[in-house]
mmCIF file of C-alpha atoms in Angstrom:
data_model
loop_
_atom_site.group_PDB
_atom_site.id
_atom_site.type_symbol
_atom_site.label_atom_id
_atom_site.label_comp_id
_atom_site.label_asym_id
_atom_site.label_seq_id
_atom_site.Cartn_x
_atom_site.Cartn_y
_atom_site.Cartn_z
ATOM 1 C CA MET A 24 -0.005 -0.016 -0.002
ATOM 2 C CA SER A 25 1.452 3.377 -1.033
ATOM 3 C CA ILE A 26 1.761 6.263 1.394
ATOM 4 C CA ASP A 27 -0.776 8.182 -0.708
ATOM 5 C CA THR A 28 -3.334 5.379 -1.133
ATOM 6 C CA THR A 29 -4.063 4.340 2.419
ATOM 7 C CA PRO A 30 -7.829 3.975 3.142
ATOM 8 C CA LYS A 31 -9.857 6.808 4.776
ATOM 9 C CA GLN A 32 -10.440 6.595 8.522
ATOM 10 C CA SER A 33 -11.728 8.785 11.360
ATOM 11 C CA TRP A 34 -9.802 12.020 12.043
ATOM 12 C CA TRP A 35 -8.171 10.608 15.153
ATOM 13 C CA SER A 36 -6.961 7.515 13.355
ATOM 14 C CA ARG A 37 -5.743 9.790 10.494
ATOM 15 C CA ILE A 38 -3.375 11.772 12.716
ATOM 16 C CA ALA A 39 -2.185 8.536 14.488
ATOM 17 C CA HIS A 40 -1.436 6.782 11.134
ATOM 18 C CA PRO A 41 1.585 8.399 9.516
ATOM 19 C CA GLY A 42 0.390 7.789 5.912
ATOM 20 C CA GLN A 43 -3.078 9.143 6.705
ATOM 21 C CA PHE A 44 -1.502 12.130 8.537
ATOM 22 C CA VAL A 45 0.375 13.078 5.380
ATOM 23 C CA ALA A 46 -2.743 12.547 3.123
ATOM 24 C CA TRP A 47 -4.956 14.515 5.575
ATOM 25 C CA THR A 48 -2.677 17.508 6.189
ATOM 26 C CA SER A 49 -1.132 17.943 2.672
ATOM 27 C CA PRO A 50 -4.037 20.126 1.462
ATOM 28 C CA LEU A 51 -3.093 22.610 4.321
ATOM 29 C CA LEU A 52 0.373 23.281 2.914
ATOM 30 C CA TRP A 53 -0.504 25.733 0.124
ATOM 31 C CA PRO A 54 -3.055 27.793 2.147
ATOM 32 C CA LEU A 55 -0.452 27.959 4.976
ATOM 33 C CA THR A 56 2.269 29.081 2.511
ATOM 34 C CA ILE A 57 0.101 31.769 0.965
ATOM 35 C CA LEU A 58 -1.028 33.036 4.342
ATOM 36 C CA THR A 59 2.600 33.199 5.525
ATOM 37 C CA ALA A 60 3.725 35.110 2.426
ATOM 38 C CA VAL A 61 0.826 37.618 2.650
ATOM 39 C CA LEU A 62 1.571 38.195 6.374
ATOM 40 C CA PHE A 63 5.255 38.808 5.579
ATOM 41 C CA ILE A 64 4.415 41.299 2.837
ATOM 42 C CA ILE A 65 2.020 43.230 5.096
ATOM 43 C CA GLY A 66 4.423 42.996 8.123
ATOM 44 C CA LEU A 67 7.450 44.259 6.100
ATOM 45 C CA TRP A 68 5.375 47.093 4.646
ATOM 46 C CA PHE A 69 4.328 48.119 8.163
ATOM 47 C CA ALA A 70 7.884 47.643 9.522
ATOM 48 C CA PHE A 71 9.544 49.903 6.987
ATOM 49 C CA PHE A 72 6.905 52.226 5.547
ATOM 50 C CA ASN A 73 4.035 52.584 8.046
ATOM 51 C CA SER A 74 5.517 52.668 11.541
ATOM 52 C CA PRO A 75 7.281 55.483 13.380
ATOM 53 C CA ALA A 76 10.772 55.557 14.836
ATOM 54 C CA ASP A 77 10.809 55.083 18.653
ATOM 55 C CA TYR A 78 11.227 58.317 20.642
ATOM 56 C CA GLN A 79 14.232 56.814 22.484
ATOM 57 C CA MET A 80 15.675 54.092 20.230
ATOM 58 C CA GLY A 81 14.933 55.775 16.922
ATOM 59 C CA ASP A 82 14.820 53.518 13.846
ATOM 60 C CA THR A 83 16.549 50.604 15.624
ATOM 61 C CA VAL A 84 13.122 49.754 16.998
ATOM 62 C CA ARG A 85 12.510 48.181 13.549
ATOM 63 C CA ILE A 86 14.895 45.330 14.533
ATOM 64 C CA MET A 87 12.247 44.420 17.126
ATOM 65 C CA TYR A 88 9.929 43.288 14.387
ATOM 66 C CA VAL A 89 12.266 40.408 13.474
ATOM 67 C CA HIS A 90 13.831 39.906 16.896
ATOM 68 C CA VAL A 91 10.727 39.423 19.067
ATOM 69 C CA PRO A 92 9.044 36.876 16.731
ATOM 70 C CA ASN A 93 12.222 34.816 16.599
ATOM 71 C CA ALA A 94 12.664 35.013 20.339
ATOM 72 C CA TRP A 95 9.038 33.900 20.764
ATOM 73 C CA LEU A 96 9.481 31.047 18.333
ATOM 74 C CA SER A 97 12.702 29.867 20.110
ATOM 75 C CA GLN A 98 10.544 29.119 23.107
ATOM 76 C CA PHE A 99 7.280 28.202 21.340
ATOM 77 C CA VAL A 100 9.047 25.549 19.224
ATOM 78 C CA TYR A 101 10.578 24.058 22.400
ATOM 79 C CA GLY A 102 7.065 24.003 23.873
ATOM 80 C CA VAL A 103 5.876 22.064 20.766
ATOM 81 C CA MET A 104 8.777 19.638 21.317
ATOM 82 C CA THR A 105 7.935 19.226 24.985
ATOM 83 C CA VAL A 106 4.305 18.410 24.250
ATOM 84 C CA SER A 107 5.479 16.004 21.518
ATOM 85 C CA ALA A 108 7.942 14.444 24.043
ATOM 86 C CA LEU A 109 5.004 13.775 26.380
ATOM 87 C CA GLY A 110 3.113 12.312 23.425
ATOM 88 C CA THR A 111 6.003 9.960 22.833
ATOM 89 C CA LEU A 112 6.546 8.920 26.438
ATOM 90 C CA VAL A 113 2.974 8.949 27.775
ATOM 91 C CA TRP A 114 0.679 8.179 24.827
ATOM 92 C CA ARG A 115 3.227 6.555 22.452
ATOM 93 C CA HIS A 116 1.548 8.556 19.698
ATOM 94 C CA PRO A 117 3.153 7.563 16.356
ATOM 95 C CA MET A 118 3.367 11.158 15.137
ATOM 96 C CA ALA A 119 4.717 12.637 18.361
ATOM 97 C CA ASP A 120 8.388 11.720 17.805
ATOM 98 C CA VAL A 121 8.006 12.718 14.097
ATOM 99 C CA SER A 122 6.888 16.135 15.360
ATOM 100 C CA MET A 123 9.723 16.291 17.844
ATOM 101 C CA LYS A 124 12.391 15.479 15.276
ATOM 102 C CA ALA A 125 11.020 17.839 12.617
ATOM 103 C CA ALA A 126 10.853 20.807 15.038
ATOM 104 C CA ALA A 127 14.385 20.605 16.473
ATOM 105 C CA PRO A 128 16.410 22.136 13.543
ATOM 106 C CA LEU A 129 13.673 24.819 13.071
ATOM 107 C CA GLY A 130 13.905 25.726 16.761
ATOM 108 C CA ALA A 131 17.722 25.918 16.517
ATOM 109 C CA MET A 132 17.487 28.293 13.561
ATOM 110 C CA PHE A 133 14.912 30.592 15.240
ATOM 111 C CA THR A 134 16.977 30.694 18.411
ATOM 112 C CA ALA A 135 20.163 31.513 16.425
ATOM 113 C CA LEU A 136 18.205 34.337 14.674
ATOM 114 C CA ALA A 137 16.932 35.647 18.034
ATOM 115 C CA LEU A 138 20.541 35.850 19.266
ATOM 116 C CA PHE A 139 21.796 37.369 16.009
ATOM 117 C CA THR A 140 19.107 40.077 15.775
ATOM 118 C CA GLY A 141 19.405 40.700 19.541
ATOM 119 C CA ALA A 142 23.144 41.358 19.208
ATOM 120 C CA LEU A 143 22.563 43.754 16.331
ATOM 121 C CA TRP A 144 19.905 45.573 18.379
ATOM 122 C CA GLY A 145 22.031 45.571 21.451
ATOM 123 C CA ARG A 146 25.077 47.269 19.911
ATOM 124 C CA PRO A 147 23.383 50.616 19.045
ATOM 125 C CA THR A 148 21.018 50.454 22.104
ATOM 126 C CA TRP A 149 23.263 49.190 24.955
ATOM 127 C CA GLY A 150 26.698 49.738 23.388
ATOM 128 C CA THR A 151 27.531 46.022 23.277
ATOM 129 C CA PHE A 152 26.736 43.053 21.010
ATOM 130 C CA TRP A 153 26.752 40.626 23.906
ATOM 131 C CA GLU A 154 26.496 40.556 27.716
ATOM 132 C CA TRP A 155 26.563 37.405 29.861
ATOM 133 C CA ASP A 156 23.317 38.248 31.615
ATOM 134 C CA GLY A 157 20.402 35.966 32.453
ATOM 135 C CA ARG A 158 18.278 36.367 29.324
ATOM 136 C CA MET A 159 21.079 36.100 26.743
ATOM 137 C CA THR A 160 22.936 33.321 28.484
ATOM 138 C CA SER A 161 19.829 31.189 29.027
ATOM 139 C CA THR A 162 18.847 31.714 25.347
ATOM 140 C CA LEU A 163 22.391 30.648 24.247
ATOM 141 C CA VAL A 164 21.926 27.533 26.510
ATOM 142 C CA LEU A 165 18.622 26.891 24.670
ATOM 143 C CA LEU A 166 20.527 26.979 21.330
ATOM 144 C CA PHE A 167 22.987 24.425 22.662
ATOM 145 C CA ILE A 168 20.062 22.212 23.830
ATOM 146 C CA TYR A 169 18.529 22.376 20.360
ATOM 147 C CA LEU A 170 21.853 21.499 18.676
ATOM 148 C CA GLY A 171 22.363 18.607 21.178
ATOM 149 C CA ILE A 172 18.873 17.268 20.227
ATOM 150 C CA VAL A 173 19.668 17.538 16.511
ATOM 151 C CA ALA A 174 22.988 15.672 17.097
ATOM 152 C CA LEU A 175 21.237 12.980 19.212
ATOM 153 C CA TRP A 176 18.677 12.282 16.403
ATOM 154 C CA ARG A 177 21.611 11.716 14.043
ATOM 155 C CA ALA A 178 23.476 9.530 16.527
ATOM 156 C CA PHE A 179 20.843 6.716 16.508
ATOM 157 C CA ASP A 180 20.004 4.307 13.682
ATOM 158 C CA ASP A 181 16.896 3.075 15.551
ATOM 159 C CA GLN A 182 14.679 6.199 15.462
ATOM 160 C CA LEU A 183 11.984 4.664 17.781
ATOM 161 C CA ARG A 184 14.612 4.061 20.494
ATOM 162 C CA ALA A 185 16.098 7.485 19.890
ATOM 163 C CA ALA A 186 12.680 9.091 20.322
ATOM 164 C CA ARG A 187 12.319 7.850 23.898
ATOM 165 C CA ILE A 188 15.829 8.919 24.954
ATOM 166 C CA ILE A 189 15.459 12.343 23.264
ATOM 167 C CA ALA A 190 11.970 12.783 24.768
ATOM 168 C CA VAL A 191 13.490 12.432 28.264
ATOM 169 C CA PHE A 192 16.320 14.863 27.334
ATOM 170 C CA THR A 193 13.708 17.328 25.883
ATOM 171 C CA LEU A 194 11.632 17.239 29.070
ATOM 172 C CA VAL A 195 14.708 17.868 31.202
ATOM 173 C CA GLY A 196 15.768 20.697 28.976
ATOM 174 C CA ALA A 197 12.294 22.271 29.310
ATOM 175 C CA ILE A 198 13.343 23.628 32.686
ATOM 176 C CA ASN A 199 15.274 26.267 30.704
ATOM 177 C CA ILE A 200 12.091 27.831 29.251
ATOM 178 C CA PRO A 201 10.749 29.443 32.469
ATOM 179 C CA ILE A 202 14.345 30.424 33.290
ATOM 180 C CA ILE A 203 14.497 32.387 29.987
ATOM 181 C CA LYS A 204 11.046 33.851 30.555
ATOM 182 C CA PHE A 205 11.615 35.040 34.113
ATOM 183 C CA SER A 206 15.414 35.765 33.876
ATOM 184 C CA VAL A 207 14.602 39.483 33.330
ATOM 185 C CA ASP A 208 12.663 39.515 36.649
ATOM 186 C CA TRP A 209 14.994 37.364 38.703
ATOM 187 C CA TRP A 210 18.386 38.912 37.836
ATOM 188 C CA SER A 211 19.781 42.310 37.111
ATOM 189 C CA THR A 212 19.989 42.480 33.319
ATOM 190 C CA LEU A 213 20.445 44.815 30.349
ATOM 191 C CA HIS A 214 17.469 43.171 28.690
ATOM 192 C CA GLN A 215 14.148 44.955 29.116
ATOM 193 C CA PRO A 216 11.311 43.144 31.043
ATOM 194 C CA ALA A 217 8.142 41.981 29.264
ATOM 195 C CA SER A 218 6.509 44.893 27.421
ATOM 196 C CA VAL A 219 3.784 43.182 25.310
ATOM 197 C CA PHE A 220 2.239 40.263 27.269
ATOM 198 C CA ARG A 221 1.685 41.950 30.663
ATOM 199 C CA ALA A 222 -1.127 41.810 33.133
ATOM 200 C CA ASP A 223 -1.615 45.584 32.785
ATOM 201 C CA GLY A 224 -1.440 45.482 28.995
ATOM 202 C CA PRO A 225 1.277 46.353 26.467
ATOM 203 C CA THR A 226 3.507 49.359 27.062
ATOM 204 C CA MET A 227 3.833 50.178 23.419
ATOM 205 C CA PRO A 228 1.673 52.389 21.140
ATOM 206 C CA GLY A 229 -0.558 50.760 18.525
ATOM 207 C CA SER A 230 1.583 52.073 15.639
ATOM 208 C CA ILE A 231 4.467 49.904 16.892
ATOM 209 C CA LEU A 232 2.340 47.000 18.106
ATOM 210 C CA THR A 233 0.672 46.512 14.667
ATOM 211 C CA PRO A 234 3.831 45.608 12.707
ATOM 212 C CA LEU A 235 5.014 43.555 15.692
ATOM 213 C CA PHE A 236 1.872 41.453 15.759
ATOM 214 C CA VAL A 237 1.777 40.999 12.021
ATOM 215 C CA MET A 238 5.376 39.840 11.920
ATOM 216 C CA PHE A 239 4.713 37.648 14.994
ATOM 217 C CA PHE A 240 1.992 35.788 13.141
ATOM 218 C CA ALA A 241 4.059 35.701 9.943
ATOM 219 C CA PHE A 242 6.922 33.894 11.661
ATOM 220 C CA THR A 243 4.556 31.685 13.592
ATOM 221 C CA PHE A 244 2.832 30.560 10.381
ATOM 222 C CA LEU A 245 6.287 30.129 8.718
ATOM 223 C CA PHE A 246 7.136 27.698 11.501
ATOM 224 C CA LEU A 247 3.805 25.861 11.246
ATOM 225 C CA THR A 248 4.267 25.491 7.457
ATOM 226 C CA LEU A 249 7.923 24.326 7.620
ATOM 227 C CA HIS A 250 7.126 22.037 10.570
ATOM 228 C CA LEU A 251 4.258 20.395 8.665
ATOM 229 C CA LYS A 252 6.363 19.939 5.555
ATOM 230 C CA ALA A 253 9.284 18.566 7.615
ATOM 231 C CA MET A 254 6.917 16.125 9.326
ATOM 232 C CA HIS A 255 5.754 14.845 5.953
ATOM 233 C CA THR A 256 9.339 14.398 4.869
ATOM 234 C CA GLU A 257 10.180 12.537 8.094
ATOM 235 C CA VAL A 258 7.219 10.129 7.594
ATOM 236 C CA LYS A 259 8.525 9.367 4.116
ATOM 237 C CA ARG A 260 12.074 9.052 5.332
ATOM 238 C CA ARG A 261 10.939 6.356 7.824
ATOM 239 C CA ARG A 262 9.110 4.547 5.061
ATOM 240 C CA VAL A 263 12.328 4.696 2.992
ATOM 241 C CA MET A 264 14.266 3.253 5.932
ATOM 242 C CA GLY A 265 11.661 0.519 6.380
ATOM 243 C CA LEU A 266 11.746 -0.454 2.725
ATOM 244 C CA GLN A 267 15.515 -0.435 2.697
ATOM 245 C CA ARG A 268 15.597 -2.680 5.781
ATOM 246 C CA ARG A 269 13.069 -5.047 4.207
ATOM 247 C CA MET A 270 15.039 -5.208 0.984
ATOM 248 C CA ALA A 271 18.290 -5.846 2.901
ATOM 249 C CA GLN A 272 16.600 -8.660 4.777
ATOM 250 C CA GLY A 273 15.264 -10.053 1.519
ATOM 251 C CA ASP A 274 18.761 -9.931 0.010
ATOM 252 C CA ALA A 275 20.255 -11.656 3.073
ATOM 253 C CA ALA A 276 17.539 -14.450 3.047
ATOM 254 C CA MET B 12 13.349 53.513 0.789
ATOM 255 C CA ILE B 13 12.965 55.335 4.107
ATOM 256 C CA ASP B 14 15.889 56.910 5.913
ATOM 257 C CA LEU B 15 16.911 54.448 8.601
ATOM 258 C CA GLY B 16 18.973 56.874 10.523
ATOM 259 C CA PRO B 17 22.512 56.643 11.917
ATOM 260 C CA HIS B 18 22.194 52.926 12.810
ATOM 261 C CA ALA B 19 20.923 51.866 9.363
ATOM 262 C CA VAL B 20 23.757 49.284 9.008
ATOM 263 C CA PHE B 21 22.509 47.360 12.069
ATOM 264 C CA ILE B 22 18.865 47.357 10.841
ATOM 265 C CA VAL B 23 19.850 46.322 7.301
ATOM 266 C CA TRP B 24 22.116 43.488 8.545
ATOM 267 C CA ALA B 25 19.392 42.240 10.947
ATOM 268 C CA TYR B 26 16.883 41.979 8.124
ATOM 269 C CA LEU B 27 19.384 40.568 5.641
ATOM 270 C CA GLY B 28 20.569 37.954 8.075
ATOM 271 C CA VAL B 29 17.014 36.875 8.832
ATOM 272 C CA ALA B 30 16.078 36.827 5.156
ATOM 273 C CA MET B 31 19.112 34.747 4.153
ATOM 274 C CA THR B 32 18.584 32.267 7.008
ATOM 275 C CA VAL B 33 14.846 31.914 6.357
ATOM 276 C CA ALA B 34 15.582 31.388 2.595
ATOM 277 C CA ALA B 35 18.182 28.733 3.456
ATOM 278 C CA LEU B 36 15.753 27.091 5.858
ATOM 279 C CA VAL B 37 12.941 27.000 3.274
ATOM 280 C CA GLY B 38 15.429 25.774 0.593
ATOM 281 C CA TRP B 39 16.757 23.000 2.827
ATOM 282 C CA THR B 40 13.237 21.918 3.820
ATOM 283 C CA LEU B 41 12.149 21.686 0.188
ATOM 284 C CA TYR B 42 15.379 19.981 -0.934
ATOM 285 C CA ASP B 43 15.096 17.407 1.819
ATOM 286 C CA ALA B 44 11.369 16.772 0.967
ATOM 287 C CA ARG B 45 12.038 16.330 -2.742
ATOM 288 C CA SER B 46 15.100 14.090 -2.376
ATOM 289 C CA THR B 47 13.250 11.907 0.218
ATOM 290 C CA ALA B 48 10.134 11.707 -1.938
ATOM 291 C CA ARG B 49 12.247 10.719 -4.994
ATOM 292 C CA ARG B 50 14.032 7.976 -2.992
ATOM 293 C CA LEU B 51 10.728 6.677 -1.718
ATOM 294 C CA ALA B 52 9.269 6.556 -5.197
ATOM 295 C CA GLU B 53 12.303 4.660 -6.453
ATOM 296 C CA LEU B 54 12.073 2.105 -3.657
ATOM 297 C CA GLU B 55 8.303 1.650 -3.993
ATOM 298 C CA ALA B 56 8.749 1.127 -7.683
ATOM 299 C CA ARG B 57 11.329 -1.653 -6.969
ATOM 300 C CA ALA B 58 9.558 -3.227 -3.986
ATOM 301 C CA PRO B 59 6.546 -4.756 -5.814
ATOM 302 C CA ARG B 60 8.717 -6.404 -8.450
ATOM 303 C CA ARG B 61 10.928 -7.948 -5.727
ATOM 304 C CA ALA B 62 7.805 -9.171 -3.823
ATOM 305 C CA ALA B 63 6.457 -10.785 -7.079
ATOM 306 C CA ARG B 64 9.570 -12.921 -7.562
#
């Protein structure tokens, strides 16, 4: 039975069966791609042509429109991996470790971009590209965790066994997420505290919040699109490995 | 293009770096997807003939 010709089942079975998951979610890829592209066009137009310079930071505030979405994704992607790790360990869901593996390199890239854009924003704002303070150091540790997870996936031939070990590692690494979030409150730092998601509301004007939110959704939908595509690829890669194994056994017999 | 002020170089490099990395990420995702799909198609084309022997 081909990956594209598996019979139709209920929605829950569809997402549990890798072949059905691919067939069921493939029609989502183009709408997600178009939505992402439209959001980026609108977001970039707002960022460069329809938003004011900040009264203190001047035009460097425009770096925020790429820095904050990447910083958000560096933590959100890890959240997706943590839920997937629970799916692997607790529910043994067949798609959970596929999701976990597909998300890791994306999370590493978004974290690297958060650090890169943060450094370029820090130099004109604070006078330094880097400071070993709580927020920046814990985000760097997050990047190393991501890279460790990517390396672990490549270290195992048996991907089902790898999934359980990496799921435990991912859950242990999740302790870093609240450390990143609250580092600006716990320790003296150059990094500003939360200014958007606050109990008393955002501290920014609407003219700056609008491009920020549009870019926030553009990057989030970029991740969802790439994650879904990478999950499809991982399902097919496992089918390739299964077929190769079966052929090798056939040759050996 | 708007005037980005005295720190334009930082703003331009931030956006260029993000654009190049995102382009590389999209390119790698598509390349990986296509090469894996091609390999799967080759193996599935060979597998039924082997089973029929």
